[in-house]
Steps between C-alpha positions, in 0.01 A plus 500: 500500500778742590687443173179570309466837678865577430452414133191720471680782682801462270283506187309809615823678594657409167198625306499826695872552442459424129208744471692778675809442287305501173298807599814690602692408185204598282488842665873548453516393135266776392781753550802284583688545173743752358301619196133592484285586202325834519164335583665289774660811650170687483306221671765445769513874570120527499478208745766665721749216449769746390573865442549598137783751461520713183870589474477721190570873489243770579492590129407141412230495769350815346514356145317174569365518853589231753349158566199541729609459860872515421746693714729741314870476589729654237801272452697804376490651848697827545691334786593196291459139603488580873227757442299254292533226764396742777203626297393143431533401864286798597239398241477145637510586868866404551429128463748320273281188530205679336433332163545752220487498122692759301384629163652739247438587135614170339638285782870573450553745786271307731707183442814690606324653801369158599857367520622803696217466751567130549869581560389766752310240701144542376345157540215489246567703185319423178533660159235577239716442189238613248490841667253776432527514120596141423809302405591156371365373835145614428273779375535720809268662750349750254432253216337264747270789595573465870395795720713814489504806728591830337782703656497879493824584682 
């Protein structure tokens, strides 16, 4: 009788552990990769799984607008790399473990920034390689008709 109870207990525990592991890994895989398509970045940002960071220049923001909900942090900061890192940290509440996705015009600058941020100790940095206007990685935020916020300053 006791071994039967132990077996049932073991099976229930195993099923619970399996369920928790699968559920956790499913939640992580939605944003646990280095590159995101523009729609993936939009959905993850909309569902508050990450902060989307538009690293383009103010002139570019004015030309096209920015992805809806994105935070603007100019990678060409007047104080250089340190200024950019500090501005980014301020934008994400100082938490280097905050999942972020970086986006630029065509994905080239954001790929470089992604590597710099990883080297600087940011734990979860994704890139949107198709960028705002598109690249070989995809049609881009604008062509996909994802939401844009206009920028006046």
